[in-house]
């Protein structure tokens, strides 16, 4: 854990709620729903200095990164085209993009999805130049971690939570070094207890979640608490309603993720 | 126009706002946006008797019908599966479904998309048994008409606005006869003035729009005013931002459509 004592965000402002009031309408969806239990604009670093809200500027680039949950069947042949419906897949990234583009016609946003099915955090690092840095994103939203544990459970990977956390920190450090003004959003890895997800995932999975939150806290990024959102959701419908195999969201699950992301990132209630 | 004097909705209650308060959160998205200019819960038959709001019941079937705008690249091989992400395409129907399923986990809704690219209203009629009546939908949302005029402009069809209106009325009459309790939503055909849409579309296109609204009024259906919504939208961004070819919505356009549909059908402000 040689990077654990670094203070990468020292001297930087905490970036939270940077979409500003102009997406309040979108966020009100979540605000008025059960999702509001998770609170308004949420940062993992509640004790860190707050900044003035910053709206995304004209022509800003928004990048979704992650594994199959982000990938969601996107057409990789179209990935160089911003705001291309096929290039965004049919998961939470698409739902968020459609809502942002509908509500922010003034912003000229360019939204990309570069999630790749099966990937773990070290694989994001391997393709980070091509699939992040060269795009010069203004906002990068990352959801990664479920394969870092899943592939150890099925014997296809020898990783540990420490390896996950170190690689995640190195990735963010590199991102901030290359893109000093980038806004970072870390999404909490989540599972539903059904399908492929059984008792053998726990409590180890909770350690991966905690690591992601720790990284978000230390880097003062926005943190989207998907697991606690889904923990609330299973009070309303069975786990399989939200993710049939316990890992990949249904449309309903993706809908809740989009609402939670918009709520947290847009920060309507902050 | 032998059917123009029929009173198909006589003795029936006007069905409006039937999703009830439980989707208020979703509708608030539109309510707080520029879309609110189009008003709250809207019926084409403002002078007709109002009913008590009815929520969709448990296990209710919601069907989206139309042409390519509804189709939106759906996987027809999966069309028999309700709530299947690939079966719903990547247009407004998918966005609405994701939001309904996310916000109404209690409702057990089954959502289908049976739009087919290129279709005109008479082609809906040809496949109505298979693609509507056998599904026994509780709610049918129809968006049809742009090809009824477009295919006359390119010389591939000899239709007229009267043919369109008569066929539309016959379709609804048949639907109400076979499914007496069905809730009907008629969506206004729309175009943006860009791409394939030039001056030769007008004023004829306005007559098709008026016909759809007249049908909605006479059948006391809910009416979703997509054209006026887009007329507002082009005050905020150029037509091509909402539909690059003037006919098929971008993600931003589909996002606005979903918000408008939810606003009107859910009727948060009625």
JSON list of N, CA, C and O in Angstrom, two decimals, chain B residues 226-259:
[
{"chain": "B", "resi": 226, "resn": "UNK", "atom": "N", "xyz": [-46.06, 15.98, -29.23]},
{"chain": "B", "resi": 226, "resn": "UNK", "atom": "CA", "xyz": [-44.62, 15.99, -29.52]},
{"chain": "B", "resi": 226, "resn": "UNK", "atom": "C", "xyz": [-44.21, 17.17, -30.40]},
{"chain": "B", "resi": 226, "resn": "UNK", "atom": "O", "xyz": [-43.11, 17.72, -30.25]},
{"chain": "B", "resi": 227, "resn": "UNK", "atom": "N", "xyz": [-45.07, 17.56, -31.36]},
{"chain": "B", "resi": 227, "resn": "UNK", "atom": "CA", "xyz": [-44.66, 18.66, -32.25]},
{"chain": "B", "resi": 227, "resn": "UNK", "atom": "C", "xyz": [-44.49, 19.96, -31.48]},
{"chain": "B", "resi": 227, "resn": "UNK", "atom": "O", "xyz": [-43.50, 20.67, -31.65]},
{"chain": "B", "resi": 228, "resn": "UNK", "atom": "N", "xyz": [-45.44, 20.27, -30.61]},
{"chain": "B", "resi": 228, "resn": "UNK", "atom": "CA", "xyz": [-45.29, 21.53, -29.87]},
{"chain": "B", "resi": 228, "resn": "UNK", "atom": "C", "xyz": [-44.12, 21.44, -28.89]},
{"chain": "B", "resi": 228, "resn": "UNK", "atom": "O", "xyz": [-43.44, 22.44, -28.63]},
{"chain": "B", "resi": 229, "resn": "UNK", "atom": "N", "xyz": [-43.88, 20.23, -28.38]},
{"chain": "B", "resi": 229, "resn": "UNK", "atom": "CA", "xyz": [-42.70, 20.06, -27.52]},
{"chain": "B", "resi": 229, "resn": "UNK", "atom": "C", "xyz": [-41.42, 20.36, -28.31]},
{"chain": "B", "resi": 229, "resn": "UNK", "atom": "O", "xyz": [-40.54, 21.11, -27.84]},
{"chain": "B", "resi": 230, "resn": "UNK", "atom": "N", "xyz": [-41.32, 19.82, -29.52]},
{"chain": "B", "resi": 230, "resn": "UNK", "atom": "CA", "xyz": [-40.12, 20.08, -30.32]},
{"chain": "B", "resi": 230, "resn": "UNK", "atom": "C", "xyz": [-40.07, 21.53, -30.81]},
{"chain": "B", "resi": 230, "resn": "UNK", "atom": "O", "xyz": [-38.99, 22.10, -31.01]},
{"chain": "B", "resi": 231, "resn": "UNK", "atom": "N", "xyz": [-41.24, 22.11, -31.04]},
{"chain": "B", "resi": 231, "resn": "UNK", "atom": "CA", "xyz": [-41.25, 23.54, -31.42]},
{"chain": "B", "resi": 231, "resn": "UNK", "atom": "C", "xyz": [-40.64, 24.38, -30.31]},
{"chain": "B", "resi": 231, "resn": "UNK", "atom": "O", "xyz": [-39.95, 25.38, -30.58]},
{"chain": "B", "resi": 232, "resn": "UNK", "atom": "N", "xyz": [-40.88, 23.99, -29.06]},
{"chain": "B", "resi": 232, "resn": "UNK", "atom": "CA", "xyz": [-40.22, 24.67, -27.95]},
{"chain": "B", "resi": 232, "resn": "UNK", "atom": "C", "xyz": [-38.72, 24.36, -27.93]},
{"chain": "B", "resi": 232, "resn": "UNK", "atom": "O", "xyz": [-37.88, 25.22, -27.68]},
{"chain": "B", "resi": 233, "resn": "UNK", "atom": "N", "xyz": [-38.40, 23.08, -28.18]},
{"chain": "B", "resi": 233, "resn": "UNK", "atom": "CA", "xyz": [-37.01, 22.64, -28.07]},
{"chain": "B", "resi": 233, "resn": "UNK", "atom": "C", "xyz": [-36.09, 23.38, -29.04]},
{"chain": "B", "resi": 233, "resn": "UNK", "atom": "O", "xyz": [-34.93, 23.66, -28.71]},
{"chain": "B", "resi": 234, "resn": "UNK", "atom": "N", "xyz": [-36.60, 23.68, -30.23]},
{"chain": "B", "resi": 234, "resn": "UNK", "atom": "CA", "xyz": [-35.72, 24.34, -31.22]},
{"chain": "B", "resi": 234, "resn": "UNK", "atom": "C", "xyz": [-35.44, 25.80, -30.86]},
{"chain": "B", "resi": 234, "resn": "UNK", "atom": "O", "xyz": [-34.63, 26.46, -31.51]},
{"chain": "B", "resi": 235, "resn": "UNK", "atom": "N", "xyz": [-36.07, 26.29, -29.82]},
{"chain": "B", "resi": 235, "resn": "UNK", "atom": "CA", "xyz": [-35.68, 27.59, -29.28]},
{"chain": "B", "resi": 235, "resn": "UNK", "atom": "C", "xyz": [-34.39, 27.47, -28.48]},
{"chain": "B", "resi": 235, "resn": "UNK", "atom": "O", "xyz": [-33.72, 28.47, -28.19]},
{"chain": "B", "resi": 236, "resn": "UNK", "atom": "N", "xyz": [-34.05, 26.23, -28.10]},
{"chain": "B", "resi": 236, "resn": "UNK", "atom": "CA", "xyz": [-32.89, 26.01, -27.23]},
{"chain": "B", "resi": 236, "resn": "UNK", "atom": "C", "xyz": [-31.69, 25.42, -27.96]},
{"chain": "B", "resi": 236, "resn": "UNK", "atom": "O", "xyz": [-30.55, 25.54, -27.50]},
{"chain": "B", "resi": 237, "resn": "UNK", "atom": "N", "xyz": [-31.94, 24.71, -29.03]},
{"chain": "B", "resi": 237, "resn": "UNK", "atom": "CA", "xyz": [-30.85, 24.11, -29.82]},
{"chain": "B", "resi": 237, "resn": "UNK", "atom": "C", "xyz": [-31.39, 23.89, -31.23]},
{"chain": "B", "resi": 237, "resn": "UNK", "atom": "O", "xyz": [-32.60, 23.74, -31.43]},
{"chain": "B", "resi": 238, "resn": "UNK", "atom": "N", "xyz": [-30.50, 23.85, -32.23]},
{"chain": "B", "resi": 238, "resn": "UNK", "atom": "CA", "xyz": [-30.95, 23.72, -33.62]},
{"chain": "B", "resi": 238, "resn": "UNK", "atom": "C", "xyz": [-31.72, 22.42, -33.85]},
{"chain": "B", "resi": 238, "resn": "UNK", "atom": "O", "xyz": [-31.53, 21.44, -33.11]},
{"chain": "B", "resi": 239, "resn": "UNK", "atom": "N", "xyz": [-32.58, 22.40, -34.87]},
{"chain": "B", "resi": 239, "resn": "UNK", "atom": "CA", "xyz": [-33.38, 21.21, -35.16]},
{"chain": "B", "resi": 239, "resn": "UNK", "atom": "C", "xyz": [-32.55, 19.92, -35.20]},
{"chain": "B", "resi": 239, "resn": "UNK", "atom": "O", "xyz": [-32.98, 18.88, -34.67]},
{"chain": "B", "resi": 240, "resn": "UNK", "atom": "N", "xyz": [-31.37, 19.97, -35.82]},
{"chain": "B", "resi": 240, "resn": "UNK", "atom": "CA", "xyz": [-30.58, 18.74, -35.98]},
{"chain": "B", "resi": 240, "resn": "UNK", "atom": "C", "xyz": [-30.09, 18.19, -34.64]},
{"chain": "B", "resi": 240, "resn": "UNK", "atom": "O", "xyz": [-29.74, 17.01, -34.55]},
{"chain": "B", "resi": 241, "resn": "UNK", "atom": "N", "xyz": [-30.05, 19.03, -33.61]},
{"chain": "B", "resi": 241, "resn": "UNK", "atom": "CA", "xyz": [-29.69, 18.53, -32.27]},
{"chain": "B", "resi": 241, "resn": "UNK", "atom": "C", "xyz": [-30.73, 17.53, -31.78]},
{"chain": "B", "resi": 241, "resn": "UNK", "atom": "O", "xyz": [-30.42, 16.59, -31.06]},
{"chain": "B", "resi": 242, "resn": "UNK", "atom": "N", "xyz": [-31.96, 17.73, -32.20]},
{"chain": "B", "resi": 242, "resn": "UNK", "atom": "CA", "xyz": [-33.07, 16.88, -31.72]},
{"chain": "B", "resi": 242, "resn": "UNK", "atom": "C", "xyz": [-33.37, 15.73, -32.67]},
{"chain": "B", "resi": 242, "resn": "UNK", "atom": "O", "xyz": [-33.87, 14.68, -32.24]},
{"chain": "B", "resi": 243, "resn": "UNK", "atom": "N", "xyz": [-33.11, 15.93, -33.97]},
{"chain": "B", "resi": 243, "resn": "UNK", "atom": "CA", "xyz": [-33.35, 14.88, -34.97]},
{"chain": "B", "resi": 243, "resn": "UNK", "atom": "C", "xyz": [-32.50, 15.22, -36.19]},
{"chain": "B", "resi": 243, "resn": "UNK", "atom": "O", "xyz": [-32.86, 16.10, -36.97]},
{"chain": "B", "resi": 244, "resn": "UNK", "atom": "N", "xyz": [-31.39, 14.51, -36.35]},
{"chain": "B", "resi": 244, "resn": "UNK", "atom": "CA", "xyz": [-30.40, 14.90, -37.37]},
{"chain": "B", "resi": 244, "resn": "UNK", "atom": "C", "xyz": [-31.00, 14.94, -38.77]},
{"chain": "B", "resi": 244, "resn": "UNK", "atom": "O", "xyz": [-30.69, 15.82, -39.56]},
{"chain": "B", "resi": 245, "resn": "UNK", "atom": "N", "xyz": [-31.88, 13.99, -39.09]},
{"chain": "B", "resi": 245, "resn": "UNK", "atom": "CA", "xyz": [-32.48, 13.97, -40.43]},
{"chain": "B", "resi": 245, "resn": "UNK", "atom": "C", "xyz": [-33.87, 14.60, -40.45]},
{"chain": "B", "resi": 245, "resn": "UNK", "atom": "O", "xyz": [-34.58, 14.52, -41.44]},
{"chain": "B", "resi": 246, "resn": "UNK", "atom": "N", "xyz": [-34.25, 15.19, -39.34]},
{"chain": "B", "resi": 246, "resn": "UNK", "atom": "CA", "xyz": [-35.55, 15.84, -39.27]},
{"chain": "B", "resi": 246, "resn": "UNK", "atom": "C", "xyz": [-36.68, 14.93, -38.85]},
{"chain": "B", "resi": 246, "resn": "UNK", "atom": "O", "xyz": [-37.78, 15.40, -38.52]},
{"chain": "B", "resi": 247, "resn": "UNK", "atom": "N", "xyz": [-36.42, 13.62, -38.87]},
{"chain": "B", "resi": 247, "resn": "UNK", "atom": "CA", "xyz": [-37.47, 12.63, -38.59]},
{"chain": "B", "resi": 247, "resn": "UNK", "atom": "C", "xyz": [-37.12, 11.75, -37.39]},
{"chain": "B", "resi": 247, "resn": "UNK", "atom": "O", "xyz": [-37.96, 11.53, -36.51]},
{"chain": "B", "resi": 248, "resn": "UNK", "atom": "N", "xyz": [-35.90, 11.25, -37.38]},
{"chain": "B", "resi": 248, "resn": "UNK", "atom": "CA", "xyz": [-35.50, 10.28, -36.34]},
{"chain": "B", "resi": 248, "resn": "UNK", "atom": "C", "xyz": [-34.77, 10.99, -35.20]},
{"chain": "B", "resi": 248, "resn": "UNK", "atom": "O", "xyz": [-33.70, 11.56, -35.42]},
{"chain": "B", "resi": 249, "resn": "UNK", "atom": "N", "xyz": [-35.30, 10.93, -34.00]},
{"chain": "B", "resi": 249, "resn": "UNK", "atom": "CA", "xyz": [-34.71, 11.67, -32.89]},
{"chain": "B", "resi": 249, "resn": "UNK", "atom": "C", "xyz": [-33.31, 11.19, -32.54]},
{"chain": "B", "resi": 249, "resn": "UNK", "atom": "O", "xyz": [-33.00, 10.00, -32.61]},
{"chain": "B", "resi": 250, "resn": "UNK", "atom": "N", "xyz": [-32.47, 12.13, -32.17]},
{"chain": "B", "resi": 250, "resn": "UNK", "atom": "CA", "xyz": [-31.22, 11.83, -31.51]},
{"chain": "B", "resi": 250, "resn": "UNK", "atom": "C", "xyz": [-31.51, 11.37, -30.08]},
{"chain": "B", "resi": 250, "resn": "UNK", "atom": "O", "xyz": [-32.66, 11.34, -29.65]},
{"chain": "B", "resi": 251, "resn": "UNK", "atom": "N", "xyz": [-30.45, 11.05, -29.34]},
{"chain": "B", "resi": 251, "resn": "UNK", "atom": "CA", "xyz": [-30.66, 10.73, -27.92]},
{"chain": "B", "resi": 251, "resn": "UNK", "atom": "C", "xyz": [-31.31, 11.87, -27.19]},
{"chain": "B", "resi": 251, "resn": "UNK", "atom": "O", "xyz": [-32.18, 11.68, -26.34]},
{"chain": "B", "resi": 252, "resn": "UNK", "atom": "N", "xyz": [-30.89, 13.09, -27.51]},
{"chain": "B", "resi": 252, "resn": "UNK", "atom": "CA", "xyz": [-31.48, 14.26, -26.86]},
{"chain": "B", "resi": 252, "resn": "UNK", "atom": "C", "xyz": [-32.97, 14.35, -27.20]},
{"chain": "B", "resi": 252, "resn": "UNK", "atom": "O", "xyz": [-33.80, 14.61, -26.32]},
{"chain": "B", "resi": 253, "resn": "UNK", "atom": "N", "xyz": [-33.31, 14.13, -28.46]},
{"chain": "B", "resi": 253, "resn": "UNK", "atom": "CA", "xyz": [-34.71, 14.16, -28.87]},
{"chain": "B", "resi": 253, "resn": "UNK", "atom": "C", "xyz": [-35.52, 13.07, -28.19]},
{"chain": "B", "resi": 253, "resn": "UNK", "atom": "O", "xyz": [-36.64, 13.31, -27.70]},
{"chain": "B", "resi": 254, "resn": "UNK", "atom": "N", "xyz": [-34.96, 11.87, -28.16]},
{"chain": "B", "resi": 254, "resn": "UNK", "atom": "CA", "xyz": [-35.66, 10.76, -27.50]},
{"chain": "B", "resi": 254, "resn": "UNK", "atom": "C", "xyz": [-35.82, 11.04, -26.01]},
{"chain": "B", "resi": 254, "resn": "UNK", "atom": "O", "xyz": [-36.86, 10.71, -25.41]},
{"chain": "B", "resi": 255, "resn": "UNK", "atom": "N", "xyz": [-34.81, 11.67, -25.42]},
{"chain": "B", "resi": 255, "resn": "UNK", "atom": "CA", "xyz": [-34.91, 12.02, -24.00]},
{"chain": "B", "resi": 255, "resn": "UNK", "atom": "C", "xyz": [-36.04, 13.01, -23.74]},
{"chain": "B", "resi": 255, "resn": "UNK", "atom": "O", "xyz": [-36.81, 12.87, -22.77]},
{"chain": "B", "resi": 256, "resn": "UNK", "atom": "N", "xyz": [-36.17, 13.98, -24.62]},
{"chain": "B", "resi": 256, "resn": "UNK", "atom": "CA", "xyz": [-37.28, 14.94, -24.48]},
{"chain": "B", "resi": 256, "resn": "UNK", "atom": "C", "xyz": [-38.64, 14.26, -24.68]},
{"chain": "B", "resi": 256, "resn": "UNK", "atom": "O", "xyz": [-39.62, 14.57, -24.02]},
{"chain": "B", "resi": 257, "resn": "UNK", "atom": "N", "xyz": [-38.68, 13.34, -25.66]},
{"chain": "B", "resi": 257, "resn": "UNK", "atom": "CA", "xyz": [-39.93, 12.62, -25.90]},
{"chain": "B", "resi": 257, "resn": "UNK", "atom": "C", "xyz": [-40.34, 11.81, -24.67]},
{"chain": "B", "resi": 257, "resn": "UNK", "atom": "O", "xyz": [-41.52, 11.80, -24.28]},
{"chain": "B", "resi": 258, "resn": "UNK", "atom": "N", "xyz": [-39.38, 11.13, -24.09]},
{"chain": "B", "resi": 258, "resn": "UNK", "atom": "CA", "xyz": [-39.70, 10.31, -22.91]},
{"chain": "B", "resi": 258, "resn": "UNK", "atom": "C", "xyz": [-40.22, 11.18, -21.77]},
{"chain": "B", "resi": 258, "resn": "UNK", "atom": "O", "xyz": [-41.21, 10.85, -21.12]},
{"chain": "B", "resi": 259, "resn": "UNK", "atom": "N", "xyz": [-39.56, 12.31, -21.58]},
{"chain": "B", "resi": 259, "resn": "UNK", "atom": "CA", "xyz": [-39.99, 13.21, -20.51]},
{"chain": "B", "resi": 259, "resn": "UNK", "atom": "C", "xyz": [-41.40, 13.74, -20.78]},
{"chain": "B", "resi": 259, "resn": "UNK", "atom": "O", "xyz": [-42.23, 13.82, -19.87]}
]
